[in-house]
Amino acid sequence: LSGHAAWIAWREGNLALAETYGRESITPEHSHLAWPNPFLWTGRWPLIGVALAQGQTAAAITHVRLLFEPSQQLPSTAWRK
């Protein structure tokens, strides 16, 4: 749920709250799903946005790279058609 709250905070322009909820959602002890968790992207995307808004390009790149970890949900192939 905190990943979804991060999205809402991001959409409302509340970077501090988006970062708080985003970090909470990717912390294993706060995850309600078994590890590995394929839904960590819900918190990572707002964290990417926060990092970019704050000029922290390296942090954003780190989050993007983690989106492609084998334990994460695979991107849809529908866009390739």
JSON list of C-alpha atoms in Angstrom, two decimals:
[
{"chain": "A", "resi": 1, "resn": "LEU", "atom": "CA", "xyz": [0.00, 0.00, 0.00]},
{"chain": "A", "resi": 2, "resn": "SER", "atom": "CA", "xyz": [2.84, 2.40, 0.65]},
{"chain": "A", "resi": 3, "resn": "GLY", "atom": "CA", "xyz": [3.90, 2.13, -3.01]},
{"chain": "A", "resi": 4, "resn": "HIS", "atom": "CA", "xyz": [0.48, 3.34, -4.04]},
{"chain": "A", "resi": 5, "resn": "ALA", "atom": "CA", "xyz": [0.64, 6.13, -1.47]},
{"chain": "A", "resi": 6, "resn": "ALA", "atom": "CA", "xyz": [4.00, 7.13, -2.98]},
{"chain": "A", "resi": 7, "resn": "TRP", "atom": "CA", "xyz": [2.34, 7.44, -6.41]},
{"chain": "A", "resi": 8, "resn": "ILE", "atom": "CA", "xyz": [-0.43, 9.62, -5.00]},
{"chain": "A", "resi": 9, "resn": "ALA", "atom": "CA", "xyz": [2.05, 11.86, -3.17]},
{"chain": "A", "resi": 10, "resn": "TRP", "atom": "CA", "xyz": [4.14, 12.14, -6.35]},
{"chain": "A", "resi": 11, "resn": "ARG", "atom": "CA", "xyz": [1.10, 13.11, -8.44]},
{"chain": "A", "resi": 12, "resn": "GLU", "atom": "CA", "xyz": [0.19, 15.74, -5.84]},
{"chain": "A", "resi": 13, "resn": "GLY", "atom": "CA", "xyz": [3.72, 17.17, -5.99]},
{"chain": "A", "resi": 14, "resn": "ASN", "atom": "CA", "xyz": [4.61, 16.21, -2.42]},
{"chain": "A", "resi": 15, "resn": "LEU", "atom": "CA", "xyz": [8.18, 15.01, -2.98]},
{"chain": "A", "resi": 16, "resn": "ALA", "atom": "CA", "xyz": [8.97, 14.46, 0.70]},
{"chain": "A", "resi": 17, "resn": "LEU", "atom": "CA", "xyz": [5.96, 12.23, 1.23]},
{"chain": "A", "resi": 18, "resn": "ALA", "atom": "CA", "xyz": [6.53, 10.43, -2.08]},
{"chain": "A", "resi": 19, "resn": "GLU", "atom": "CA", "xyz": [10.08, 9.65, -0.99]},
{"chain": "A", "resi": 20, "resn": "THR", "atom": "CA", "xyz": [9.00, 8.49, 2.47]},
{"chain": "A", "resi": 21, "resn": "TYR", "atom": "CA", "xyz": [6.32, 6.15, 1.14]},
{"chain": "A", "resi": 22, "resn": "GLY", "atom": "CA", "xyz": [8.50, 5.01, -1.75]},
{"chain": "A", "resi": 23, "resn": "ARG", "atom": "CA", "xyz": [11.36, 4.03, 0.53]},
{"chain": "A", "resi": 24, "resn": "GLU", "atom": "CA", "xyz": [8.95, 2.30, 2.90]},
{"chain": "A", "resi": 25, "resn": "SER", "atom": "CA", "xyz": [7.47, 0.26, 0.07]},
{"chain": "A", "resi": 26, "resn": "ILE", "atom": "CA", "xyz": [10.83, -1.13, -1.07]},
{"chain": "A", "resi": 27, "resn": "THR", "atom": "CA", "xyz": [12.01, -2.06, 2.43]},
{"chain": "A", "resi": 28, "resn": "PRO", "atom": "CA", "xyz": [11.62, -5.84, 2.82]},
{"chain": "A", "resi": 29, "resn": "GLU", "atom": "CA", "xyz": [10.29, -5.69, 6.37]},
{"chain": "A", "resi": 30, "resn": "HIS", "atom": "CA", "xyz": [7.45, -3.42, 5.22]},
{"chain": "A", "resi": 31, "resn": "SER", "atom": "CA", "xyz": [6.50, -5.59, 2.26]},
{"chain": "A", "resi": 32, "resn": "HIS", "atom": "CA", "xyz": [3.41, -7.74, 2.72]},
{"chain": "A", "resi": 33, "resn": "LEU", "atom": "CA", "xyz": [4.40, -10.04, -0.12]},
{"chain": "A", "resi": 34, "resn": "ALA", "atom": "CA", "xyz": [6.91, -12.86, -0.05]},
{"chain": "A", "resi": 35, "resn": "TRP", "atom": "CA", "xyz": [10.43, -11.99, -1.12]},
{"chain": "A", "resi": 36, "resn": "PRO", "atom": "CA", "xyz": [11.35, -11.62, -3.92]},
{"chain": "A", "resi": 37, "resn": "ASN", "atom": "CA", "xyz": [8.68, -9.03, -4.44]},
{"chain": "A", "resi": 38, "resn": "PRO", "atom": "CA", "xyz": [7.79, -8.42, -8.11]},
{"chain": "A", "resi": 39, "resn": "PHE", "atom": "CA", "xyz": [5.80, -5.29, -7.27]},
{"chain": "A", "resi": 40, "resn": "LEU", "atom": "CA", "xyz": [8.53, -3.06, -5.87]},
{"chain": "A", "resi": 41, "resn": "TRP", "atom": "CA", "xyz": [8.17, -0.93, -9.00]},
{"chain": "A", "resi": 42, "resn": "THR", "atom": "CA", "xyz": [5.19, 0.79, -7.39]},
{"chain": "A", "resi": 43, "resn": "GLY", "atom": "CA", "xyz": [7.58, 2.47, -4.97]},
{"chain": "A", "resi": 44, "resn": "ARG", "atom": "CA", "xyz": [10.60, 2.70, -7.27]},
{"chain": "A", "resi": 45, "resn": "TRP", "atom": "CA", "xyz": [8.97, 4.83, -9.98]},
{"chain": "A", "resi": 46, "resn": "PRO", "atom": "CA", "xyz": [8.04, 7.63, -7.55]},
{"chain": "A", "resi": 47, "resn": "LEU", "atom": "CA", "xyz": [11.56, 7.41, -6.11]},
{"chain": "A", "resi": 48, "resn": "ILE", "atom": "CA", "xyz": [12.96, 7.81, -9.62]},
{"chain": "A", "resi": 49, "resn": "GLY", "atom": "CA", "xyz": [10.82, 10.91, -10.09]},
{"chain": "A", "resi": 50, "resn": "VAL", "atom": "CA", "xyz": [11.87, 12.35, -6.74]},
{"chain": "A", "resi": 51, "resn": "ALA", "atom": "CA", "xyz": [15.55, 11.73, -7.46]},
{"chain": "A", "resi": 52, "resn": "LEU", "atom": "CA", "xyz": [15.30, 13.38, -10.89]},
{"chain": "A", "resi": 53, "resn": "ALA", "atom": "CA", "xyz": [13.40, 16.36, -9.45]},
{"chain": "A", "resi": 54, "resn": "GLN", "atom": "CA", "xyz": [16.17, 16.80, -6.89]},
{"chain": "A", "resi": 55, "resn": "GLY", "atom": "CA", "xyz": [18.94, 16.51, -9.47]},
{"chain": "A", "resi": 56, "resn": "GLN", "atom": "CA", "xyz": [20.11, 13.16, -8.10]},
{"chain": "A", "resi": 57, "resn": "THR", "atom": "CA", "xyz": [20.67, 11.45, -11.43]},
{"chain": "A", "resi": 58, "resn": "ALA", "atom": "CA", "xyz": [22.87, 8.66, -10.01]},
{"chain": "A", "resi": 59, "resn": "ALA", "atom": "CA", "xyz": [20.18, 7.68, -7.49]},
{"chain": "A", "resi": 60, "resn": "ALA", "atom": "CA", "xyz": [17.55, 7.65, -10.24]},
{"chain": "A", "resi": 61, "resn": "ILE", "atom": "CA", "xyz": [19.75, 5.43, -12.40]},
{"chain": "A", "resi": 62, "resn": "THR", "atom": "CA", "xyz": [20.25, 3.03, -9.50]},
{"chain": "A", "resi": 63, "resn": "HIS", "atom": "CA", "xyz": [16.47, 2.70, -9.07]},
{"chain": "A", "resi": 64, "resn": "VAL", "atom": "CA", "xyz": [16.00, 2.16, -12.81]},
{"chain": "A", "resi": 65, "resn": "ARG", "atom": "CA", "xyz": [18.61, -0.59, -12.80]},
{"chain": "A", "resi": 66, "resn": "LEU", "atom": "CA", "xyz": [16.88, -2.27, -9.89]},
{"chain": "A", "resi": 67, "resn": "LEU", "atom": "CA", "xyz": [13.64, -2.34, -11.91]},
{"chain": "A", "resi": 68, "resn": "PHE", "atom": "CA", "xyz": [15.36, -4.85, -14.21]},
{"chain": "A", "resi": 69, "resn": "GLU", "atom": "CA", "xyz": [16.48, -7.26, -11.47]},
{"chain": "A", "resi": 70, "resn": "PRO", "atom": "CA", "xyz": [15.34, -10.85, -12.18]},
{"chain": "A", "resi": 71, "resn": "SER", "atom": "CA", "xyz": [13.13, -10.79, -9.07]},
{"chain": "A", "resi": 72, "resn": "GLN", "atom": "CA", "xyz": [11.05, -7.92, -10.47]},
{"chain": "A", "resi": 73, "resn": "GLN", "atom": "CA", "xyz": [7.97, -8.01, -12.66]},
{"chain": "A", "resi": 74, "resn": "LEU", "atom": "CA", "xyz": [8.91, -8.26, -16.32]},
{"chain": "A", "resi": 75, "resn": "PRO", "atom": "CA", "xyz": [7.95, -5.30, -18.53]},
{"chain": "A", "resi": 76, "resn": "SER", "atom": "CA", "xyz": [5.04, -5.89, -20.87]},
{"chain": "A", "resi": 77, "resn": "THR", "atom": "CA", "xyz": [5.90, -6.89, -24.43]},
{"chain": "A", "resi": 78, "resn": "ALA", "atom": "CA", "xyz": [2.63, -5.40, -25.74]},
{"chain": "A", "resi": 79, "resn": "TRP", "atom": "CA", "xyz": [4.33, -2.11, -26.62]},
{"chain": "A", "resi": 80, "resn": "ARG", "atom": "CA", "xyz": [6.66, -3.92, -29.02]},
{"chain": "A", "resi": 81, "resn": "LYS", "atom": "CA", "xyz": [3.89, -4.86, -31.44]}
]
